[in-house]
XYZ file of C-alpha atoms in Angstrom:
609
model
C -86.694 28.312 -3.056
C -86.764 25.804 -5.870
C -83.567 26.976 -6.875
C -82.133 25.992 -3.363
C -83.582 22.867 -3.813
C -82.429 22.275 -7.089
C -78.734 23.309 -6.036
C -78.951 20.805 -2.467
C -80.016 17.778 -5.031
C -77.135 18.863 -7.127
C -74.436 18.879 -4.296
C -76.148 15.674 -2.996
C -75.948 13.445 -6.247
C -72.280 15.085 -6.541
C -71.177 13.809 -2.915
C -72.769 10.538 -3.696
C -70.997 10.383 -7.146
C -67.781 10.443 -5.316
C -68.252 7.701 -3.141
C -69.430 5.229 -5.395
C -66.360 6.787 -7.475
C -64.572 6.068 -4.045
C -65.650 2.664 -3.694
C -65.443 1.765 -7.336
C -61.359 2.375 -6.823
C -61.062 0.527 -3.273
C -62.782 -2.299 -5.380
C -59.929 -2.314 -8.024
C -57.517 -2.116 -6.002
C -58.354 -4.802 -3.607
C -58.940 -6.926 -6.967
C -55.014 -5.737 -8.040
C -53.769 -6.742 -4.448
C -55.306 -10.231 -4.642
C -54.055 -10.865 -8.611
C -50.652 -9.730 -7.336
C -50.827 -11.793 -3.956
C -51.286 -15.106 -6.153
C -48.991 -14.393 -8.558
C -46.424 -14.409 -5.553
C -44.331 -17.628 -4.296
C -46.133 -19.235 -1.604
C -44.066 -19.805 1.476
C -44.252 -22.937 2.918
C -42.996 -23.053 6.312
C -44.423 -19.230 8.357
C -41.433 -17.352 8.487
C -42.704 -15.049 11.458
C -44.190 -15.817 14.470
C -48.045 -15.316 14.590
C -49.590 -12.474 15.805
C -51.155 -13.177 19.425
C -55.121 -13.579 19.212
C -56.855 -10.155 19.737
C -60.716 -9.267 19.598
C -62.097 -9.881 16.220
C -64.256 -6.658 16.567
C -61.107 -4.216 16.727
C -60.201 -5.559 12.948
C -62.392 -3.971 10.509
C -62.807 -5.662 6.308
C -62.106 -2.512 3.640
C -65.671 -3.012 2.538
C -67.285 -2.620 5.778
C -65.315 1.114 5.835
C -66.691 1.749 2.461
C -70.210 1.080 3.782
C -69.849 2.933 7.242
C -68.142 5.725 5.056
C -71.415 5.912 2.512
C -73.441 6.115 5.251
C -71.475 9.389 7.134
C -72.138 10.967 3.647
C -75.676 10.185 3.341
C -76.419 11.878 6.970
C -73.742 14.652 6.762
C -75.568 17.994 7.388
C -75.763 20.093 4.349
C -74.359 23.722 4.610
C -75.010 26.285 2.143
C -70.669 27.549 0.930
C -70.525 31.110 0.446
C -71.090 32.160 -3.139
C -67.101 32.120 -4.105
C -65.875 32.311 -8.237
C -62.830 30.309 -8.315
C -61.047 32.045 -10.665
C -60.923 34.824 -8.253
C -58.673 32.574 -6.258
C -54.480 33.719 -7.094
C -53.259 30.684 -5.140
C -52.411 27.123 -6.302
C -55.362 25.544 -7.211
C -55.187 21.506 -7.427
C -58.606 19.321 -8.141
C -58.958 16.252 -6.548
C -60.903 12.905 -6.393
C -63.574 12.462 -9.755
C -62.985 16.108 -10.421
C -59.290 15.762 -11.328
C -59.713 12.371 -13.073
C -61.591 14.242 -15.887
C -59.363 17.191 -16.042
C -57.059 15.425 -18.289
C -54.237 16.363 -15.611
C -51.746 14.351 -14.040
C -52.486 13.035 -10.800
C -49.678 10.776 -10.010
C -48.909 10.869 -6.267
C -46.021 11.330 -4.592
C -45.285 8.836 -2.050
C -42.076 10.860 -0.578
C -42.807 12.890 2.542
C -42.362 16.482 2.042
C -39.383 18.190 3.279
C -40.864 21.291 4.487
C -43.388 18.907 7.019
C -40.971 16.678 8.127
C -37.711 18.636 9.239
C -38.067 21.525 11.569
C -37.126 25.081 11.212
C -33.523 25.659 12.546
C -34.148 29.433 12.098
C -34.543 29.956 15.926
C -32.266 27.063 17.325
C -29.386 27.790 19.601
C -26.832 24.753 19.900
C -26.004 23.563 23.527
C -22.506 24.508 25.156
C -21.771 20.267 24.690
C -22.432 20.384 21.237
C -20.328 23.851 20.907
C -17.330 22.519 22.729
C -17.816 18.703 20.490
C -17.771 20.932 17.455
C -14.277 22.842 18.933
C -13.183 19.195 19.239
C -13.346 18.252 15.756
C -11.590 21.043 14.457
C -8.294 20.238 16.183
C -5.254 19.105 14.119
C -5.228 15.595 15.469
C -9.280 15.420 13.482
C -7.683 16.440 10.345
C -6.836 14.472 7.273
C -2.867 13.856 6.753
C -1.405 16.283 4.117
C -1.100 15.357 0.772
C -4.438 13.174 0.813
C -6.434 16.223 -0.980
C -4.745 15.447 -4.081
C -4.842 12.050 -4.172
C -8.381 10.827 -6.221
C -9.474 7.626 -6.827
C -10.669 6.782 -9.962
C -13.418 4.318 -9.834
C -12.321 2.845 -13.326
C -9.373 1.465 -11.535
C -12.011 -0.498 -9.299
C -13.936 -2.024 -12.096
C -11.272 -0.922 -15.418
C -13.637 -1.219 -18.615
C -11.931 -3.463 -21.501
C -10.859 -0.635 -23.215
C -7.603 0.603 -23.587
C -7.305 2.520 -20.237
C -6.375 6.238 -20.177
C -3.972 5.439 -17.967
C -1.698 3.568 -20.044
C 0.822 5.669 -21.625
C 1.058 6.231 -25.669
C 2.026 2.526 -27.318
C 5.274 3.976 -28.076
C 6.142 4.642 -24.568
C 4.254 1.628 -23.427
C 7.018 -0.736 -25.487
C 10.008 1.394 -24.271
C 8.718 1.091 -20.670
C 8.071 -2.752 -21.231
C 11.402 -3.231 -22.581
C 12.842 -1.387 -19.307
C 11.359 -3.339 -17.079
C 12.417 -6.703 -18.403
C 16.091 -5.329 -19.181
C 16.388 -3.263 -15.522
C 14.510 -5.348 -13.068
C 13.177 -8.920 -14.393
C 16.234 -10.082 -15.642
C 17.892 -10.134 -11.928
C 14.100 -11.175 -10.052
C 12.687 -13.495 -12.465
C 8.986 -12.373 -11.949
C 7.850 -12.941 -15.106
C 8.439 -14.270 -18.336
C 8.916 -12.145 -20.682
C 7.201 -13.511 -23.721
C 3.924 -13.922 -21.023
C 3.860 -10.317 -19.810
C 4.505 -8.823 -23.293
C 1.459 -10.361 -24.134
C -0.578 -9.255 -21.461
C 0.392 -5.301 -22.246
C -0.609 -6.070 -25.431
C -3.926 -7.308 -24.990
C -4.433 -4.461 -22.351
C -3.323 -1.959 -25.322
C -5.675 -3.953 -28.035
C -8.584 -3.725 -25.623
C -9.282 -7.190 -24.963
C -8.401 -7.217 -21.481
C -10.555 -8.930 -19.287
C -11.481 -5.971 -17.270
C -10.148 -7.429 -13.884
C -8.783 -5.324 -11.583
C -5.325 -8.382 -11.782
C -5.151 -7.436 -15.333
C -4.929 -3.974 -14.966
C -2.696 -3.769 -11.495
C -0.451 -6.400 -13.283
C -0.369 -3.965 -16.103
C 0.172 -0.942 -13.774
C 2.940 -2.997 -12.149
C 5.124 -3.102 -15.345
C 4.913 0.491 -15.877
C 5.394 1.467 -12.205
C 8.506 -0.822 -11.570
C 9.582 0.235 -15.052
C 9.434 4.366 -14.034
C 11.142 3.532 -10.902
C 14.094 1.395 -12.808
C 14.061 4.963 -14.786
C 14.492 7.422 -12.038
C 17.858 5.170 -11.184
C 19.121 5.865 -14.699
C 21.390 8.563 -16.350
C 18.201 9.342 -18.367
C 16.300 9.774 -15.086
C 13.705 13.053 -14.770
C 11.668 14.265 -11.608
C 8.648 13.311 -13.762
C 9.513 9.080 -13.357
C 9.163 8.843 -9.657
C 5.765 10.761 -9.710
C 4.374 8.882 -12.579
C 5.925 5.386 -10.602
C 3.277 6.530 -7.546
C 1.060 7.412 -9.858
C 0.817 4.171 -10.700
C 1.452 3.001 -7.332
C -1.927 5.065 -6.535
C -3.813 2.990 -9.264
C -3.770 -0.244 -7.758
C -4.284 0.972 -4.172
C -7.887 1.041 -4.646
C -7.828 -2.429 -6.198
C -6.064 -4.089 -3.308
C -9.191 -5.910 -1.324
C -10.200 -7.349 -4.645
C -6.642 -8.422 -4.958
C -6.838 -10.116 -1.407
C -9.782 -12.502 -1.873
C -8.954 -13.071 -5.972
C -8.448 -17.203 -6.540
C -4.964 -18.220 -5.705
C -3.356 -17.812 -8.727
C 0.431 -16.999 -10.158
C -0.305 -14.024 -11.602
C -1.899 -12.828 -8.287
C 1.449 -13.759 -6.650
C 3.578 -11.887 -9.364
C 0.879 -9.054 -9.039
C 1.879 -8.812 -5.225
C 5.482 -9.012 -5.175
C 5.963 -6.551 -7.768
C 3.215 -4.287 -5.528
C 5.294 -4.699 -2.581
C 8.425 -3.775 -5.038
C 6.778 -0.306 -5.976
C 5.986 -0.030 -2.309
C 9.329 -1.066 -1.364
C 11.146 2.052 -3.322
C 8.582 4.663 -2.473
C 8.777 6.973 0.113
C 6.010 4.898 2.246
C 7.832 1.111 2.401
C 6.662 0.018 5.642
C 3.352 -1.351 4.646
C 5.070 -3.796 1.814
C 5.807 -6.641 3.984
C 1.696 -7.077 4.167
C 1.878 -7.703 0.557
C 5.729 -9.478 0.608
C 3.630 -11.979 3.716
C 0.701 -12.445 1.678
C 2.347 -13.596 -1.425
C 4.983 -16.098 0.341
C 1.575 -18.118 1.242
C -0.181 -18.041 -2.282
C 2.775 -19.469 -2.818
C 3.363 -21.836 -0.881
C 0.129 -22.872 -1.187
C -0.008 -23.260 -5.093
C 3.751 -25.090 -4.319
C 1.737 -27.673 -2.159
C -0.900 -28.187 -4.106
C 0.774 -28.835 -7.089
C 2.889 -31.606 -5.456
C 0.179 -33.064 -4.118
C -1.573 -33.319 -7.657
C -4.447 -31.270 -6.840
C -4.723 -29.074 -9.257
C -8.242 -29.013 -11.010
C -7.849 -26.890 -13.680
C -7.142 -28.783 -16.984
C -4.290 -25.605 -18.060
C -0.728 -26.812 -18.033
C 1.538 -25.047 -15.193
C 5.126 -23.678 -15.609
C 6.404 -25.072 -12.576
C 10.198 -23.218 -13.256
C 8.299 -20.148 -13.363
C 5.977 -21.072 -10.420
C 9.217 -22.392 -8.639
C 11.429 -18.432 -9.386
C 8.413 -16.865 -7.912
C 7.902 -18.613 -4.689
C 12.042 -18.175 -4.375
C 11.312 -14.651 -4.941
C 8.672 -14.195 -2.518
C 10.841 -16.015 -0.066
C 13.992 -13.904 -0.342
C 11.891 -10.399 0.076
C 10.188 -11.859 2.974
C 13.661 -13.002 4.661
C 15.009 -9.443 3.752
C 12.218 -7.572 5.097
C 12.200 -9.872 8.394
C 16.197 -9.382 9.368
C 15.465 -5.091 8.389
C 11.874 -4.889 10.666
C 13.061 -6.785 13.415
C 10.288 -8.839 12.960
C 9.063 -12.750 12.423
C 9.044 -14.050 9.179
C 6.204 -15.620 6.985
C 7.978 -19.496 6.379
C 10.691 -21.123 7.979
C 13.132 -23.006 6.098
C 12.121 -26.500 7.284
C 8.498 -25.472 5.540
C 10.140 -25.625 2.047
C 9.214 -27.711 -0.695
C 10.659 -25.864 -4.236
C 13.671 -27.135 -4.905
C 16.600 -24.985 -5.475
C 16.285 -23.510 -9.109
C 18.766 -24.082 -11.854
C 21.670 -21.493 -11.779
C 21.981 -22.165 -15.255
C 18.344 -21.931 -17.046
C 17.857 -21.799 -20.252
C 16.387 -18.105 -20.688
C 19.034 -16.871 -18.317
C 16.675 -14.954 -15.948
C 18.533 -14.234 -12.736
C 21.550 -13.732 -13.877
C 23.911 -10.250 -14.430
C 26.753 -10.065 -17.353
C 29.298 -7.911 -18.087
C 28.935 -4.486 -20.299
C 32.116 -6.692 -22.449
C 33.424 -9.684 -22.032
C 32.323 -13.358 -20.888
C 31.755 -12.394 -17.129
C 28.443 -13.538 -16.187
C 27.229 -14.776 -12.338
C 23.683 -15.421 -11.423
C 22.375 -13.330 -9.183
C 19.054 -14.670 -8.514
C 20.985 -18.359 -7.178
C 22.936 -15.908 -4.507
C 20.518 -13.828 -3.141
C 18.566 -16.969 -2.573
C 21.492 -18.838 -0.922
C 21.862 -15.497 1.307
C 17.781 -15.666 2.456
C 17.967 -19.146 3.499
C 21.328 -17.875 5.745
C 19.130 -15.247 6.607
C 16.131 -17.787 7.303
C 19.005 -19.808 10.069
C 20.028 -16.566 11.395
C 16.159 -16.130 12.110
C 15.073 -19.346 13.494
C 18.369 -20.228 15.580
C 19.443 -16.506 16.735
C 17.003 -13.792 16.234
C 13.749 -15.508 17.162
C 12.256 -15.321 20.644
C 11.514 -19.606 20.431
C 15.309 -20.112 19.675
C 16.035 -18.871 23.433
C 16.375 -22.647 24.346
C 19.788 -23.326 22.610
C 23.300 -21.733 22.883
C 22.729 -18.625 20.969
C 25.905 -17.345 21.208
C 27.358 -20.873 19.330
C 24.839 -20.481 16.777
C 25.207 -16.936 15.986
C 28.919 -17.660 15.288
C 28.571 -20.432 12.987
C 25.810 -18.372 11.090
C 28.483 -15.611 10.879
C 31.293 -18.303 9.470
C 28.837 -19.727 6.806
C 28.223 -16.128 5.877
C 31.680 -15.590 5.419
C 31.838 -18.336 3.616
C 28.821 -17.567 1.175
C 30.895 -13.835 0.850
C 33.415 -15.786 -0.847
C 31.783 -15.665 -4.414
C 32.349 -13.826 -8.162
C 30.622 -10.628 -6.880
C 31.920 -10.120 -3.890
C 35.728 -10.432 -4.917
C 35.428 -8.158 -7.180
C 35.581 -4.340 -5.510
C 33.648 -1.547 -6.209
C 35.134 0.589 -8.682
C 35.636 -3.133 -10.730
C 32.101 -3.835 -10.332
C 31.525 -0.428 -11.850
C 33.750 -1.118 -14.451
C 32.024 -4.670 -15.472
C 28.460 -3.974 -15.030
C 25.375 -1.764 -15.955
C 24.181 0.730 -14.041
C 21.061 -0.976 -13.445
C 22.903 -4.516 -12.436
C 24.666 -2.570 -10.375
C 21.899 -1.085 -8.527
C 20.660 -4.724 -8.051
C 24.042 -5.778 -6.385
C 23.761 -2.784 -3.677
C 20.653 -4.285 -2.746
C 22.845 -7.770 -2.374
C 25.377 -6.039 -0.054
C 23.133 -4.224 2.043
C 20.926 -7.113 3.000
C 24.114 -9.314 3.347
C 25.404 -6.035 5.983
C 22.292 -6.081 7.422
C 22.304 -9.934 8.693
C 25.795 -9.712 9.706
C 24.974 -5.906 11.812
C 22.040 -7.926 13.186
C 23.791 -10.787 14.707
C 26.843 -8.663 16.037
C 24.235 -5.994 17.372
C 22.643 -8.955 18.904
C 26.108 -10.193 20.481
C 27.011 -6.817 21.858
C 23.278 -6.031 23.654
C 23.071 -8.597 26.110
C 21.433 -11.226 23.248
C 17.858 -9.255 23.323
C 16.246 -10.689 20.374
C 13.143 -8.190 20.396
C 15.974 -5.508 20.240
C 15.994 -3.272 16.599
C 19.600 -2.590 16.045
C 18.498 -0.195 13.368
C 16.245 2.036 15.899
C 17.446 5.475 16.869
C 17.835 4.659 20.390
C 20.031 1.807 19.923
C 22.427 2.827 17.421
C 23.077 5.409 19.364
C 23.483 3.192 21.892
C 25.963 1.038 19.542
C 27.884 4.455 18.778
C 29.353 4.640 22.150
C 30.778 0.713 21.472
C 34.337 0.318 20.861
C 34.013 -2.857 18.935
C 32.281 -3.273 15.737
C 32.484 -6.988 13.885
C 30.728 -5.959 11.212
C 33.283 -2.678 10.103
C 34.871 -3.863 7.532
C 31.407 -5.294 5.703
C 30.264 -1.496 6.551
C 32.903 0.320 4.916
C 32.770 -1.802 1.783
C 28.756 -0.789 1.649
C 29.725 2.844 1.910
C 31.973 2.077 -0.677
C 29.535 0.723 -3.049
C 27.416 4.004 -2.556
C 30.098 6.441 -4.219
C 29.221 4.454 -7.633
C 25.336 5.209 -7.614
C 23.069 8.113 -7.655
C 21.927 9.662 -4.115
C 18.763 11.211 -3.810
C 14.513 10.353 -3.656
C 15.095 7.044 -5.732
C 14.033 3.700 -5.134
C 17.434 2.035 -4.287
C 17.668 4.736 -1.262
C 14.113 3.778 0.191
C 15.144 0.646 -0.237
C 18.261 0.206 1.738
C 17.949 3.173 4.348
C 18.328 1.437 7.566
C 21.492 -0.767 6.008
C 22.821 2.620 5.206
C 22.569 4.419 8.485
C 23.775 1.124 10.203
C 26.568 1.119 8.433
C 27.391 4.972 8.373
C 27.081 4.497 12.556
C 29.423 1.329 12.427
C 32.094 3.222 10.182
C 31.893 6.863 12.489
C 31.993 4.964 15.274
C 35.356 2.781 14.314
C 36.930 6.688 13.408
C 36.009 8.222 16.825
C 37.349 4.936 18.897
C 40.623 3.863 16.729
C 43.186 6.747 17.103
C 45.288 5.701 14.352
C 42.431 5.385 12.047
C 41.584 8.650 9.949
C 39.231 8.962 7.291
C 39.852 11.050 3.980
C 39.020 14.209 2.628
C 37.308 12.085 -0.266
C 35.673 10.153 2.221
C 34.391 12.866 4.423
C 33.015 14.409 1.541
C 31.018 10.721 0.764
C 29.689 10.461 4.086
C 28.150 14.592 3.701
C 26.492 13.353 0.657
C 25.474 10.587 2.493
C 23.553 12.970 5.445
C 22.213 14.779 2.557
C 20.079 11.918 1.056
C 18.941 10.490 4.509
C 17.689 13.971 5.025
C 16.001 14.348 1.816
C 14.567 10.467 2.522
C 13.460 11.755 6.164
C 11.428 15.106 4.640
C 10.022 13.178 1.744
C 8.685 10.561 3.759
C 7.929 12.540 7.254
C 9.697 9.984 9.298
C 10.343 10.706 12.395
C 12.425 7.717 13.054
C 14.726 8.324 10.143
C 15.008 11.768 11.018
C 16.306 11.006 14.993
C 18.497 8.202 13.024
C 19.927 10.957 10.790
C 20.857 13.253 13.864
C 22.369 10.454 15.512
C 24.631 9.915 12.307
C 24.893 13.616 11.776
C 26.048 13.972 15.633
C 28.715 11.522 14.848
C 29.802 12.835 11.482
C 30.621 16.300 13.550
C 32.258 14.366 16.480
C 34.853 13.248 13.411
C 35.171 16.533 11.500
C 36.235 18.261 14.601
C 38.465 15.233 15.461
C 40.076 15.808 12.081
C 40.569 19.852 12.544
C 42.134 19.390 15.866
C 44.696 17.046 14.718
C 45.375 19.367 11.549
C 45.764 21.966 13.781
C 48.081 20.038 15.886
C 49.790 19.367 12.754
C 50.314 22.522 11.232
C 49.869 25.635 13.449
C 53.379 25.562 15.062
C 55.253 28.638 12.926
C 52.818 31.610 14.027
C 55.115 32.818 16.316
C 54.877 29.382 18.965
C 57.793 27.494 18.829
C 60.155 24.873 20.978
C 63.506 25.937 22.067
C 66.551 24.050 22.348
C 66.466 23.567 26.154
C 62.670 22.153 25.377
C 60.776 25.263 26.480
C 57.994 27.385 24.537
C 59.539 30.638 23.315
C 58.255 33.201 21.277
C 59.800 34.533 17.966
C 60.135 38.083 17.627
């Protein structure tokens, strides 16, 4: 009996231990709460509304439960436990309260709910018929990711690039070579740069001192891009240059919404104009004119601002090069206008660069001969041709010039077109071109006489449908449409464009993507004449030009899984077989009279034997 005793005081004095262990650690922390409550900022005004009043007696101090909960010990009943040895127990065994605070164990808690209490078993669940025939849903083809997105990755370096040397910059040797392409093949005619400006910048980005921007490294990406394109063009083109141009490309996707709300700067403008560019010759161009829209107002803005002596920064501006850039963000929005059909960005009457030297100092913009003195600027034409382009949009082509006599204004944009025709390139022919220039000058020329084809097509399209501006002359439907026309005014502008593609590569390169719709246009105007003008016959050679010509826009409508191009490519490839059997039947005509089938001398058919 004493030995009960003894054991009841024992498990008494331990239960009592524990609350006063229990209320020593309620004490600290309440004294931890109120040293970390004044160490706080005190709010002055109350930021939330105040509770409405309640009874005080339903709010109960943390003391007061310490003293209700001493006194539930003190007059809990005492039960004798069965006589169990714990180390008889397999199970996990954890200690708590005073018991595990002088274990020596760990007893940090875990304030994360467990898993295994808080989601229920799914063992035994059967899903509803709605969610059965939701789940069906999802798994149709129209749910489905486009092709080709599983191997595109997106490396987050390109989102915020160290300032290291990138991995993605090719070996230094390359690097240079590349550099030097781009500023021989494609700055020299669009002035986006200076070269002594961008050279640096590759070099710092190769040195590792870039500032880790994601306009430093698309810039850089940019050069090397354009400069792989350029490459694919070249006689020393591979398959490997057009992937490593997207590649590229793919880079300075990710970067693009921190391009869009960077400071208005030039190098942001050059940035997105030569993004639009690699955009522009890849097998996905339609989304460039975002980019092409985007730059024309930096622009136009840093244009403004500079005349208006706003500028705050204390660094000294090259207003040339600021002046070439805005130019060149003008003509690409012009082009891209008169080829979509759609509005453009800045009307003329919105200008304030003045017209740049033809003559500058560095020569940017301008093409020379392979041997010899010839030399024209390029850069002075094509802008000449986008502010024709920019009249031919605001006077005949735009729904708010429906006031005015469009069909007077769309003739005297057709005679000053004419007239700008009249200059060094454009007298020369082809096969003279190909004789004076470089391959890649030449390449940049095309690009002059298809967007020069293009305005005229447009305004004679426009002419011949009834004077619909929101008509696209270069849609399936309608140049079909314009195939059954017996008049083209634009034919002999066509031909010469055909011409000019018997002197260049054919194929998935950038000059192709670029001037696609020019090309079918013209390939419809030039069938078209054939099939309507009786005394008008194509060659063999030329036959043979315009297959070549249905192979590319087929390889251009696979690679790029365009179903417009492809309808435009049947319509061409209709009318390319309406001519080759034209052509057979008059051979035949021609030739098949001494089988046996021959005329007699009173006129009648009579048969040899």
């Amino acid at each position: 009996m004493a030995c009960i005793r003894s054991w009841v005081a024992v498990v008494l004095i331990d239960g009592r231990e524990r609350v006063v262990e229990y209320e020593r650690r309620i004490q600290n922390l309440e004294g931890l709460l109120k040293e970390r409550s004044d160490l706080q900022p005190q709010v002055q005004s109350q930021p939330l509304q105040p509770l409405p009043p309640h009874d005080p007696s339903e709010s109960t101090s943390l003391s007061m439960w310490v003293d209700t909960l001493r006194t539930e010990v003190e007059q809990y009943p005492i039960q004798v436990s069965s006589e169990l040895d714990p180390s008889t127990y397999k199970g996990t065994y954890q200690m708590t309260g005073s018991a595990s605070s002088m274990s020596g164990l760990n007893t940090s808690v875990s304030h994360e709910p467990s898993a295994e209490a808080l989601l229920p078993s799914v063992d035994n669940y059967e899903p509803s018929a709605d969610f059965e025939e939701d789940a069906a849903l999802l798994q149709e083809y129209l749910f489905q990711p486009p092709s080709g997105l599983e191997d595109l990755t997106i490396d987050d370096s390109v989102i915020a690039p160290n300032t290291m040397c990138a991995k993605s910059l090719p070996e230094p040797e390359l690097g240079a070579s590349l550099l030097a392409e781009f500023l021989v093949d494609f700055n020299t005619v669009y002035a986006l740069y200076r070269p002594n400006e961008i050279a640096d910048h590759i070099r710092i980005c190769y040195e590792g001192r870039s500032d880790g921007t994601a306009l430093a490294w698309a810039s850089a990406y940019v050069v090397l891009g354009i400069a792989h394109r350029a490459r694919a063009q070249s006689n020393i083109a591979t398959p490997m240059d057009n992937e490593l141009a997207d590649y590229y490309l793919h880079k300075i996707l990710p970067t693009v919404s921190g391009l869009l709300i960077a400071a208005p700067t030039l190098g942001l403008v050059q940035c997105l104009i030569g993004l639009a560019m690699l955009i522009r010759t890849s097998s996905h161009s339609q989304p460039s004119g975002v980019f092409i829209s985007t730059a024309l107002r930096i622009a136009q803005f840093l244009a403004y601002e500079q005349d208006d002596g706003n500028t705050t920064s204390g660094l000294e501006v090259d207003v040339e090069q600021q002046r070439r850039v805005f130019w060149c963000a003008f003509m690409l929005d012009t082009g891209e206008s008169v080829f979509s059909n759609g509005p453009s960005t800045r009307r003329k009457e919105d200008i304030r660069a003045p017209f740049p030297n033809e003559n500058p100092q560095d020569s940017l913009g301008s093409v020379t001969a392979a041997e010899g003195d010839w030399k024209v600027n390029l850069f002075a034409l094509r802008i000449r041709l986008a502010l024709l382009q920019s009249d031919a949009i605001d006077k005949v082509l735009s729904i708010s010039a429906r006031g005015g006599d469009r069909e007077a204004a769309a003739q005297d944009v057709l005679s000053r077109l004419q007239a700008w025709r009249d200059n060094e390139v454009f007298r020369q022919r082809p096969e003279q071109l190909m004789q004076l220039l470089y391959r890649s000058d030449l390449m940049h020329v095309l690009a002059v006489e298809a967007s020069y084809f293009a305005t005229v097509f447009r305004i004679n399209a426009f002419l011949s449908l009834g004077k619909n501006p929101l008509v696209n002359p270069f849609s399936a439907d309608v140049l079909a449409i314009l195939a059954g026309t017996k008049k083209h005014g634009a034919y002999k502008d066509a031909e010469r464009l055909l011409t000019h593609l018997t002197l260049i590569p054919h194929g998935d390169i950038g000059v192709c993507w670029m001037i696609k719709s020019p090309v079918m246009a013209a390939f419809t105007t030039v069938l078209a004449h054939h099939l309507h003008a009786p005394n008008s016959t194509p060659s063999s050679d030329s036959m043979r030009e315009y297959g070549r010509i249905l192979n590319t826009l087929r390889i251009l409508a696979e690679k790029g899984q365009d179903l417009e191009l492809l309808r435009a490519r049947d319509v061409c490839m209709a009318m390319y077989s309406r001519v080759e059997t034209g052509l057979r039947v008059r051979w035949l005509e021609e030739h098949v009279d001494a089988v046996g089938i021959g005329v007699g001398s009173t006129g009648h058919l009579q048969t040899s034997k």
